Coordinates of C-alpha atoms in Angstrom, one line a residue:
M1 CA -46.2 -3.0 2.3
W2 CA -43.3 -3.9 0.0
A3 CA -43.4 -7.7 -0.3
P4 CA -42.2 -8.5 -3.8
A5 CA -41.9 -12.3 -3.1
A6 CA -45.5 -12.5 -1.7
E7 CA -48.5 -13.6 -3.7
A8 CA -50.9 -12.1 -1.3
V9 CA -50.7 -9.9 1.8
A10 CA -53.4 -9.1 4.4
L11 CA -53.6 -6.4 6.9
E12 CA -54.6 -7.7 10.4
I13 CA -55.9 -5.2 12.9
D14 CA -56.2 -6.5 16.5
G15 CA -59.8 -7.3 17.2
G16 CA -61.0 -6.9 13.6
A17 CA -61.3 -9.0 10.4
P18 CA -58.3 -9.2 8.1
V19 CA -58.2 -6.7 5.2
A20 CA -57.0 -8.0 1.9
M21 CA -54.4 -5.8 0.4
S22 CA -54.4 -4.9 -3.3
A23 CA -51.3 -5.9 -5.4
E24 CA -49.7 -2.9 -7.1
A25 CA -46.7 -2.4 -9.3
D26 CA -43.1 -3.3 -8.3
G27 CA -44.0 -5.6 -5.4
W28 CA -46.2 -3.1 -3.4
F29 CA -49.4 -4.0 -1.6
A30 CA -51.9 -1.4 -0.3
A31 CA -55.1 -1.2 1.7
E32 CA -57.0 1.5 3.7
A33 CA -58.5 1.0 7.1
E34 CA -59.5 3.0 10.1
A35 CA -56.6 3.0 12.5
P36 CA -56.5 5.7 15.2
A37 CA -53.5 6.1 17.5
G38 CA -53.1 3.0 19.6
T39 CA -54.3 0.6 17.0
R40 CA -52.4 -2.7 17.0
Y41 CA -51.7 -4.2 13.5
R42 CA -49.5 -6.5 11.6
F43 CA -49.3 -8.1 8.1
R44 CA -50.2 -11.7 7.2
I45 CA -48.2 -13.3 4.4
G46 CA -49.3 -16.9 4.0
E47 CA -48.6 -18.6 7.4
L48 CA -46.3 -15.8 8.4
A49 CA -47.5 -12.9 10.6
V50 CA -45.0 -10.0 10.7
P51 CA -44.7 -6.5 12.2
D52 CA -44.6 -3.5 10.0
P53 CA -40.9 -3.1 9.0
A54 CA -41.5 0.6 9.4
S55 CA -43.3 0.3 12.7
R56 CA -43.2 3.4 14.9
L57 CA -43.9 1.3 18.1
Q58 CA -44.1 -2.3 19.0
A59 CA -46.6 -3.5 21.6
G60 CA -44.8 -4.5 24.7
G61 CA -41.5 -3.9 22.9
D62 CA -41.8 -7.3 21.2
V63 CA -40.1 -7.1 17.8
H64 CA -42.0 -10.2 16.7
G65 CA -45.4 -9.0 17.7
W66 CA -48.0 -6.3 17.0
S67 CA -47.0 -2.9 15.6
V68 CA -48.9 0.1 17.0
V69 CA -50.1 3.2 15.3
V70 CA -48.5 6.3 16.8
D71 CA -49.6 9.9 16.7
P72 CA -46.4 11.9 15.8
A73 CA -47.8 15.2 17.2
Y74 CA -45.9 16.6 20.1
A75 CA -46.1 19.9 22.0
W76 CA -42.5 21.1 21.6
R77 CA -41.4 23.7 24.1
H78 CA -38.4 24.7 22.1
G79 CA -39.7 24.4 18.6
D80 CA -37.8 27.4 17.4
W81 CA -34.4 25.7 18.1
R82 CA -32.2 25.7 15.0
G83 CA -29.2 24.0 16.3
R84 CA -25.5 25.0 16.7
P85 CA -22.7 25.4 14.1
W86 CA -20.6 22.3 13.7
E87 CA -17.4 24.1 14.9
E88 CA -19.0 24.5 18.4
T89 CA -19.5 20.8 18.8
V90 CA -18.2 18.9 21.8
V91 CA -19.9 15.5 21.8
M92 CA -20.8 13.2 24.7
E93 CA -21.6 9.7 23.5
V94 CA -24.1 7.9 25.7
H95 CA -26.1 4.7 26.0
A96 CA -29.5 5.7 27.2
G97 CA -30.3 2.3 28.7
L98 CA -27.4 2.5 31.2
L99 CA -28.6 5.8 32.4
G100 CA -32.2 4.8 33.1
G101 CA -33.6 5.2 29.6
F102 CA -34.6 8.3 27.8
A103 CA -36.0 9.9 31.0
G104 CA -32.8 9.0 33.0
A105 CA -30.6 10.4 30.3
A106 CA -32.6 13.6 30.3
E107 CA -31.7 14.1 34.0
R108 CA -28.0 14.2 33.1
L109 CA -28.3 16.9 30.5
A110 CA -27.8 19.9 32.7
D111 CA -24.6 18.5 34.2
W112 CA -23.1 17.9 30.7
A113 CA -24.1 21.4 29.6
E114 CA -22.5 22.9 32.6
L115 CA -19.3 20.9 31.9
G116 CA -19.0 22.5 28.5
V117 CA -20.4 19.7 26.3
T118 CA -22.5 21.1 23.4
A119 CA -24.0 17.9 22.0
I120 CA -25.0 14.4 23.1
E121 CA -24.9 11.4 20.8
L122 CA -27.2 8.6 21.6
M123 CA -26.1 5.1 20.7
P124 CA -28.7 3.4 18.4
V125 CA -32.3 3.3 19.7
A126 CA -34.0 1.2 17.0
G127 CA -36.1 -1.8 18.2
V128 CA -34.1 -4.8 19.2
S129 CA -34.8 -8.3 20.5
G130 CA -34.7 -8.3 24.3
T131 CA -34.3 -5.4 26.7
R132 CA -30.5 -5.0 26.9
N133 CA -28.4 -4.3 23.8
W134 CA -25.8 -1.8 22.6
G135 CA -28.3 -1.0 19.8
Y136 CA -26.4 -2.3 16.8
D137 CA -28.7 -5.4 16.6
G138 CA -31.7 -3.3 15.6
V139 CA -34.4 -4.9 13.4
L140 CA -37.1 -2.2 13.4
P141 CA -35.3 1.0 12.5
Y142 CA -38.4 3.3 12.9
A143 CA -39.4 2.1 16.3
P144 CA -37.7 3.5 19.4
E145 CA -36.6 0.5 21.6
A146 CA -39.4 0.2 24.2
S147 CA -37.0 -0.7 27.1
L148 CA -35.5 2.8 26.7
G149 CA -38.9 4.6 26.8
T150 CA -41.8 5.8 24.7
P151 CA -41.5 7.9 21.5
D152 CA -42.7 10.9 23.5
E153 CA -40.1 10.3 26.2
L154 CA -37.5 10.4 23.4
R155 CA -38.9 13.6 22.1
A156 CA -38.9 15.0 25.6
L157 CA -35.2 14.2 25.9
V158 CA -34.5 16.1 22.7
D159 CA -36.7 19.0 23.7
R160 CA -35.0 19.3 27.1
A161 CA -31.6 19.2 25.6
H162 CA -32.5 22.0 23.2
G163 CA -33.7 24.1 26.1
L164 CA -30.2 23.7 27.6
G165 CA -28.5 24.7 24.4
L166 CA -27.4 21.1 23.6
S167 CA -27.7 19.5 20.2
V168 CA -28.7 15.9 20.0
L169 CA -27.2 13.4 17.5
L170 CA -28.4 9.9 16.9
D171 CA -26.3 6.9 15.8
V172 CA -28.2 5.0 13.0
V173 CA -27.3 1.6 11.6
Y174 CA -28.1 1.2 7.9
N175 CA -25.6 -1.5 7.0
H176 CA -27.2 -4.5 8.5
F177 CA -30.1 -5.9 10.7
G178 CA -29.7 -7.8 13.9
P179 CA -30.0 -11.6 14.1
D180 CA -33.4 -11.9 15.8
G181 CA -36.6 -10.3 14.5
N182 CA -35.8 -9.3 10.9
Y183 CA -38.4 -10.9 8.6
L184 CA -37.5 -9.0 5.4
G185 CA -35.7 -12.0 3.8
G186 CA -39.0 -14.0 4.0
Y187 CA -41.1 -11.7 1.9
A188 CA -38.7 -9.2 0.4
P189 CA -35.5 -11.1 -0.4
D190 CA -34.7 -8.4 -3.0
F191 CA -33.9 -6.1 0.0
F192 CA -30.6 -7.9 0.0
R193 CA -27.9 -8.7 -2.6
K194 CA -27.1 -12.2 -3.5
D195 CA -23.6 -11.4 -4.9
V196 CA -22.1 -9.5 -1.9
D197 CA -21.8 -10.9 1.6
T198 CA -21.1 -9.0 4.8
P199 CA -20.3 -10.3 8.4
W200 CA -24.0 -10.0 9.0
G201 CA -25.2 -11.8 5.8
G202 CA -26.2 -10.6 2.4
A203 CA -25.4 -6.9 1.8
I204 CA -28.4 -4.5 1.7
D205 CA -29.2 -3.6 -1.9
F206 CA -29.3 0.2 -1.8
G207 CA -29.6 0.3 -5.6
R208 CA -33.3 -0.6 -5.4
E209 CA -35.5 2.4 -5.0
A210 CA -37.8 0.8 -2.3
V211 CA -34.8 -0.1 -0.2
A212 CA -33.0 3.3 -0.5
R213 CA -36.3 5.0 0.2
F214 CA -36.7 2.9 3.4
F215 CA -33.5 4.3 4.9
V216 CA -33.7 7.9 3.6
D217 CA -37.2 8.2 5.0
N218 CA -35.9 6.8 8.3
A219 CA -33.2 9.4 8.5
L220 CA -35.8 12.1 7.8
M221 CA -38.1 10.8 10.4
W222 CA -35.5 11.2 13.2
L223 CA -34.6 14.7 12.0
E224 CA -38.1 15.9 11.4
D225 CA -40.5 14.0 13.8
Y226 CA -38.0 13.8 16.6
R227 CA -36.0 16.9 15.8
F228 CA -32.6 15.4 16.2
D229 CA -29.8 17.7 15.2
G230 CA -27.8 15.2 13.2
L231 CA -27.0 11.5 12.6
R232 CA -23.9 9.4 12.9
F233 CA -24.0 6.7 10.2
D234 CA -22.5 3.4 11.5
A235 CA -19.9 1.6 9.4
V236 CA -20.7 3.0 6.0
H237 CA -17.8 1.0 4.5
A238 CA -20.2 -1.9 4.8
I239 CA -22.8 0.0 2.9
A240 CA -20.3 0.4 0.1
D241 CA -22.6 2.6 -2.1
D242 CA -21.3 6.1 -2.3
A243 CA -24.1 7.2 -4.7
F244 CA -26.7 6.2 -2.1
L245 CA -24.8 8.0 0.7
D246 CA -24.4 11.2 -1.3
A247 CA -28.0 11.2 -2.5
M248 CA -29.3 10.6 1.0
A249 CA -27.2 13.5 2.3
A250 CA -28.4 15.8 -0.5
E251 CA -32.0 15.1 0.3
I252 CA -31.5 15.6 4.0
R253 CA -29.8 19.0 3.3
A254 CA -32.7 20.0 1.1
R255 CA -35.4 19.0 3.6
T256 CA -33.8 20.5 6.7
G257 CA -32.6 23.8 5.3
G258 CA -32.6 26.6 7.9
R259 CA -31.3 24.3 10.6
H260 CA -27.9 23.2 11.7
V261 CA -28.1 19.5 10.9
H262 CA -24.9 17.5 11.1
L263 CA -24.1 14.3 9.3
V264 CA -21.2 12.2 10.5
L265 CA -19.7 9.0 9.2
E266 CA -17.9 6.0 10.6
N267 CA -15.9 4.8 7.7
E268 CA -12.9 2.4 7.9
S269 CA -12.1 3.3 4.3
N270 CA -10.9 6.8 5.3
D271 CA -12.6 8.2 2.2
A272 CA -11.9 11.9 2.1
A273 CA -14.2 12.4 -0.9
R274 CA -17.3 12.1 1.3
L275 CA -15.9 15.0 3.4
G276 CA -15.2 17.6 0.8
G277 CA -14.5 18.2 -2.8
A278 CA -15.3 20.5 -5.7
A279 CA -19.0 20.3 -4.9
G280 CA -18.5 20.7 -1.1
A281 CA -18.9 18.2 1.7
A282 CA -21.7 15.7 1.6
F283 CA -21.0 15.0 5.3
D284 CA -19.8 17.2 8.1
A285 CA -17.1 14.9 9.5
Q286 CA -15.9 11.3 10.1
W287 CA -15.0 9.5 13.3
N288 CA -11.2 9.5 13.2
D289 CA -10.1 6.1 14.4
D290 CA -6.6 6.9 13.5
F291 CA -6.4 9.6 16.2
H292 CA -7.6 7.1 18.8
N293 CA -5.4 4.2 17.7
V294 CA -2.1 6.1 17.7
L295 CA -2.9 7.7 21.1
H296 CA -3.8 4.3 22.5
V297 CA -0.5 2.9 21.5
L298 CA 1.3 5.9 23.0
L299 CA -0.6 5.7 26.2
T300 CA -0.8 2.0 26.8
G301 CA 2.0 0.4 24.8
E302 CA -0.5 -2.1 23.4
T303 CA 0.3 -3.1 19.8
H304 CA -1.8 -6.2 19.1
G305 CA -4.8 -6.4 16.8
Y306 CA -5.8 -3.2 15.0
Y307 CA -3.2 -1.3 17.0
R308 CA -0.4 -3.1 15.1
P309 CA -0.2 -0.7 12.1
F310 CA 0.4 2.2 14.6
A311 CA 3.1 0.5 16.6
D312 CA 5.9 1.6 14.3
A313 CA 6.9 5.2 14.8
P314 CA 3.8 6.3 16.7
A315 CA 5.0 9.9 17.2
E316 CA 5.4 10.3 13.4
R317 CA 1.9 8.9 12.9
L318 CA 0.4 11.3 15.5
A319 CA 2.1 14.2 13.9
R320 CA 0.6 13.3 10.6
C321 CA -2.8 12.9 12.2
L322 CA -2.7 16.3 13.8
A323 CA -1.5 18.0 10.6
E324 CA -3.5 16.1 8.0
G325 CA -6.4 14.3 9.6
F326 CA -6.0 10.6 8.6
V327 CA -2.8 8.7 9.4
F328 CA -3.5 6.2 6.5
Q329 CA -4.0 8.0 3.2
G330 CA -3.5 5.2 0.7
E331 CA -0.7 3.2 2.3
V332 CA -0.6 -0.5 2.1
F333 CA -0.6 -2.6 5.3
D334 CA -1.0 -6.4 5.3
A335 CA -1.8 -6.3 1.6
H336 CA -4.7 -3.8 2.2
T337 CA -4.7 -0.2 1.0
R338 CA -6.5 2.1 3.3
G339 CA -7.4 5.8 3.0
T340 CA -7.1 8.7 0.6
P341 CA -5.3 12.0 0.9
S342 CA -6.9 14.3 3.5
A343 CA -4.4 17.1 4.1
H344 CA -6.7 19.5 2.2
L345 CA -9.5 19.0 4.6
P346 CA -10.1 21.4 7.6
P347 CA -9.5 19.8 11.0
S348 CA -13.2 20.1 11.9
R349 CA -13.9 17.3 9.3
F350 CA -12.5 14.8 11.8
V351 CA -14.1 13.7 15.1
A352 CA -11.3 12.8 17.6
F353 CA -11.7 10.7 20.7
L354 CA -9.7 8.8 23.3
Q355 CA -12.5 6.4 24.1
N356 CA -15.9 5.4 22.7
H357 CA -18.3 2.5 22.8
D358 CA -16.3 0.4 20.3
Q359 CA -12.8 1.1 21.7
V360 CA -13.8 0.3 25.3
G361 CA -16.6 -2.2 24.8
N362 CA -14.8 -4.4 22.2
R363 CA -12.1 -5.2 24.8
A364 CA -12.8 -8.5 26.4
M365 CA -13.1 -7.0 29.9
G366 CA -14.3 -3.5 28.8
E367 CA -11.5 -1.6 30.6
R368 CA -11.4 2.2 30.3
L369 CA -8.1 4.1 29.9
T370 CA -8.2 5.0 33.6
L371 CA -7.2 1.4 34.3
L372 CA -4.8 1.1 31.3
A373 CA -2.8 4.3 31.2
D374 CA -0.6 6.4 33.5
P375 CA -3.0 9.1 35.0
A376 CA -0.6 12.0 34.2
K377 CA -0.2 10.9 30.6
L378 CA -4.0 10.4 30.3
R379 CA -4.5 14.0 31.5
A380 CA -2.0 15.2 28.9
A381 CA -3.9 13.3 26.2
T382 CA -7.1 14.9 27.4
G383 CA -5.5 18.3 26.9
L384 CA -4.6 17.3 23.3
L385 CA -8.1 16.0 22.6
L386 CA -9.9 19.1 23.9
L387 CA -7.6 21.8 22.7
S388 CA -6.8 20.5 19.2
P389 CA -9.0 21.7 16.3
Q390 CA -10.5 18.3 15.5
I391 CA -14.0 17.9 17.0
P392 CA -13.8 16.1 20.3
L393 CA -16.0 13.2 21.4
L394 CA -16.2 12.0 25.0
F395 CA -17.6 8.7 26.2
M396 CA -20.0 8.8 29.1
G397 CA -18.2 8.5 32.4
E398 CA -14.9 9.7 30.9
E399 CA -15.4 13.2 32.3
A400 CA -15.6 11.8 35.8
G401 CA -12.6 9.5 35.6
S402 CA -14.9 6.4 35.6
E403 CA -13.2 3.1 36.3
T404 CA -16.3 0.9 35.7
P405 CA -16.1 -1.2 32.6
F406 CA -18.2 -0.9 29.5
L407 CA -18.9 -4.4 28.4
F408 CA -20.5 -6.0 25.4
F409 CA -24.1 -6.9 26.3
T410 CA -27.1 -8.4 24.6
D411 CA -30.4 -10.1 25.7
F412 CA -30.6 -13.1 23.4
H413 CA -31.8 -16.5 24.5
D414 CA -31.4 -20.2 23.8
D415 CA -29.2 -21.1 20.8
L416 CA -28.6 -17.6 19.8
A417 CA -27.4 -16.6 23.3
D418 CA -25.0 -19.6 23.2
A419 CA -23.7 -18.6 19.8
V420 CA -23.1 -15.0 20.8
R421 CA -21.3 -15.9 24.1
E422 CA -19.1 -18.6 22.6
G423 CA -18.4 -16.5 19.4
R424 CA -17.2 -13.6 21.5
R425 CA -14.9 -15.9 23.5
R426 CA -13.5 -17.4 20.3
E427 CA -12.9 -13.9 18.9
F428 CA -10.4 -13.2 21.7
A429 CA -8.6 -16.6 21.5
K430 CA -6.0 -15.0 19.2
F431 CA -4.9 -12.5 21.9
P432 CA -2.1 -13.7 24.2
A433 CA -4.1 -12.9 27.4
F434 CA -6.9 -15.2 26.4
A435 CA -5.0 -18.0 24.6
D436 CA -5.8 -20.2 27.6
P437 CA -9.4 -21.6 27.5
E438 CA -9.8 -21.0 31.2
A439 CA -8.9 -17.3 30.7
R440 CA -11.6 -17.0 28.0
E441 CA -14.2 -18.4 30.4
M442 CA -13.6 -15.3 32.5
I443 CA -14.9 -13.1 29.7
P444 CA -18.3 -11.9 30.9
D445 CA -21.4 -13.5 29.3
P446 CA -23.0 -10.8 27.1
N447 CA -26.5 -12.1 27.9
A448 CA -26.1 -12.0 31.7
E449 CA -28.0 -9.2 33.3
A450 CA -25.0 -8.7 35.6
T451 CA -22.9 -7.7 32.5
F452 CA -25.3 -4.9 31.7
A453 CA -25.5 -3.8 35.3
A454 CA -21.7 -3.7 35.6
S455 CA -21.5 -1.4 32.6
R456 CA -23.3 1.6 34.2
P457 CA -20.8 4.4 34.4
G458 CA -19.9 5.5 37.9
P459 CA -17.5 8.2 39.1
G460 CA -13.9 7.4 39.6
P461 CA -11.9 8.0 42.8
D462 CA -10.8 11.4 41.6
A463 CA -14.1 12.4 39.9
D464 CA -14.0 16.0 41.0
G465 CA -10.5 16.4 39.7
W466 CA -11.4 15.0 36.3
R467 CA -14.5 17.1 36.0
A468 CA -12.5 20.2 36.9
L469 CA -10.0 19.4 34.2
Y470 CA -12.7 18.9 31.5
R471 CA -14.6 22.0 32.6
D472 CA -11.4 24.2 32.4
L473 CA -10.3 22.8 29.1
L474 CA -13.7 23.1 27.5
A475 CA -14.0 26.7 28.6
I476 CA -10.7 27.5 26.9
R477 CA -11.9 25.7 23.8
R478 CA -15.1 27.6 23.7
D479 CA -13.6 31.0 24.3
R480 CA -10.3 30.9 22.5
I481 CA -10.4 28.2 19.9
V482 CA -13.9 27.8 18.6
P483 CA -14.2 31.4 17.3
G484 CA -11.4 30.6 14.8
L485 CA -12.3 27.0 13.8
A486 CA -14.3 28.0 10.7
R487 CA -11.1 29.4 9.2
C488 CA -8.7 26.8 10.7
R489 CA -5.9 25.4 8.6
S490 CA -2.9 23.3 9.5
L491 CA 0.6 24.9 9.8
G492 CA 2.2 21.5 10.2
A493 CA 3.4 19.2 13.0
K494 CA 6.8 17.9 14.0
V495 CA 8.2 15.0 16.1
L496 CA 10.0 16.1 19.2
G497 CA 10.9 12.6 20.5
A498 CA 9.8 9.0 20.4
K499 CA 6.6 9.9 22.2
A500 CA 6.4 13.6 21.8
V501 CA 5.0 15.9 19.1
A502 CA 4.2 19.6 18.5
A503 CA 1.6 21.0 16.0
R504 CA 0.4 24.4 14.9
W505 CA -2.7 25.7 13.2
A506 CA -4.0 29.1 11.9
L507 CA -7.2 30.1 13.6
G508 CA -8.2 33.0 11.4
E509 CA -5.8 35.8 12.6
A510 CA -4.5 33.7 15.5
V511 CA -2.1 30.8 15.7
L512 CA -2.7 27.9 18.0
E513 CA 0.3 25.8 19.0
V514 CA 0.3 22.6 21.1
A515 CA 3.1 20.3 22.4
V516 CA 2.6 16.9 24.1
N517 CA 5.1 14.4 25.6
F518 CA 3.9 10.9 26.5
G519 CA 7.4 9.8 27.3
D520 CA 9.1 9.3 30.6
E521 CA 11.9 11.8 29.9
A522 CA 11.9 15.5 28.9
V523 CA 12.6 16.3 25.3
A524 CA 14.1 19.3 23.6
F525 CA 11.5 21.9 22.5
E526 CA 11.9 25.3 21.0
G527 CA 8.5 27.0 20.5
G528 CA 5.5 28.0 22.5
E529 CA 5.1 31.6 21.3
G530 CA 2.2 33.7 22.5
E531 CA -0.1 33.4 25.5
E532 CA -0.1 30.1 27.3
L533 CA -3.6 28.8 27.4
C534 CA -3.0 25.6 29.4
A535 CA -0.2 23.5 30.9
I536 CA -0.8 20.0 32.2
G537 CA 2.1 18.4 34.0
E538 CA 5.3 20.3 34.4
G539 CA 5.0 21.8 30.9
A540 CA 7.7 23.5 28.9
R541 CA 10.6 25.7 30.1
D542 CA 14.2 26.2 29.4
G543 CA 14.0 24.6 26.0
R544 CA 12.6 21.4 27.3
L545 CA 9.1 19.8 27.4
A546 CA 8.7 17.7 30.5
A547 CA 7.6 14.1 30.6
A548 CA 3.8 13.5 30.7
S549 CA 3.1 17.1 29.8
F550 CA 0.8 19.0 27.5
V551 CA 1.0 22.7 26.7
A552 CA -1.1 25.0 24.5
W553 CA -0.4 28.6 23.4
I554 CA -2.2 31.1 21.2
G555 CA -0.7 34.1 19.5
R556 CA -1.0 36.4 16.5
G557 CA -0.2 35.0 13.0

């Protein structure tokens, strides 16, 4: 136990006498005791009884209660699985709790595999206060959230996915802890910096060996004990320690050699250095918010909030995104400089999406694009997403044209519940639709069980049509585009109209060309050489690209 602020620490085993722990160097305390699997234990520091911060399981799911010793042994059925190359990846992001926990999500795997998905990405599963949470309020990073299932049920989910040829990625949160159940500040205040604040409190001090080790070992646990095929690191711009990130990635690579293990960033800084350089890439890819944001403007016309930087010349911004990856590569907007040059990076360094948990759930009413965009234009955007070389990510329900919301939900109580509910409503006060206090009262209460229940993805009225579209496009991607992705490079993009662009890439010996028009009128277009792979809408003919259309071709270079 690392408790540098404690004078004494005792190990308490349920049903036994406390065991005094010996003080060692650098704030560590140690003791040995018989503790077979199933043993309940905790640590006593003065008047404070706390769970193990690296607990593998909490009794009854209580993040304030007893930790439980877990036997990590598991009879893997597909222990020889080594994963899939990154270029083959098509991700489905899922919240296990909305699908019936780990066991319920496992029942969906065959359908996703049949559709053409090659990887699922679980939203965070670390232990949280309550039984309903997105997962980003975790306080015990080593303990799978009990409301989702047991550690072995999580292993069974991963094992079943591997048997179906699916990789499994996990979203991990290393930039902060949730507001209820984190005791580290009481006995290890050095875990946090006093000179740097974040929206969640003092920044985590990754420069301390014990702190860095806590998170690196957590990453290795998921990859080795649970056999996840990769990790998505949440909001690393809030970690703000590139040396830690690179060292963690290097150790993961060294420990998991021989497997396809993929490391993906969320990083508002658009830092291309993490994705490739003279020494190669520390990380496989980054979520490309720029792709989403400019497509959202083109599809919905919304230009408020973080869409504002994309409101001006969105077609030009989309063309840059398709050709170079990031839209913002060092430009200044509202006195802030964002991004670094990315044109040298291969397209597979970017994860593209039309929807995800943030972009849907951070809307006040959680609306999906099926309720915000013209269906024909949304289908054209789907073609662009799935047949462009950037790695596509889908959000659960998207493949069935779901119209159910994905709302922000938690399970806090008393004053914290009030603070979360009212804080969220204040957050939307700056938006015109919620300037009226009565309108803000309509925003669902995050802590209400009905908010969670309403967020379960259900099929839309044209579910079969959407599934057929995704299935057809993903088959084209698998057969005609993926084989050339490892050697893919941009051949440029051009603006065809106010809401229309075309782009080309070399795929080894082949050339992929796409054209998309989100406008209401046809635009002039000269191109489209080679075999037509797909046409959505009326397509291109007679030197024109029809409104609400997407077309893709492949030919020889």
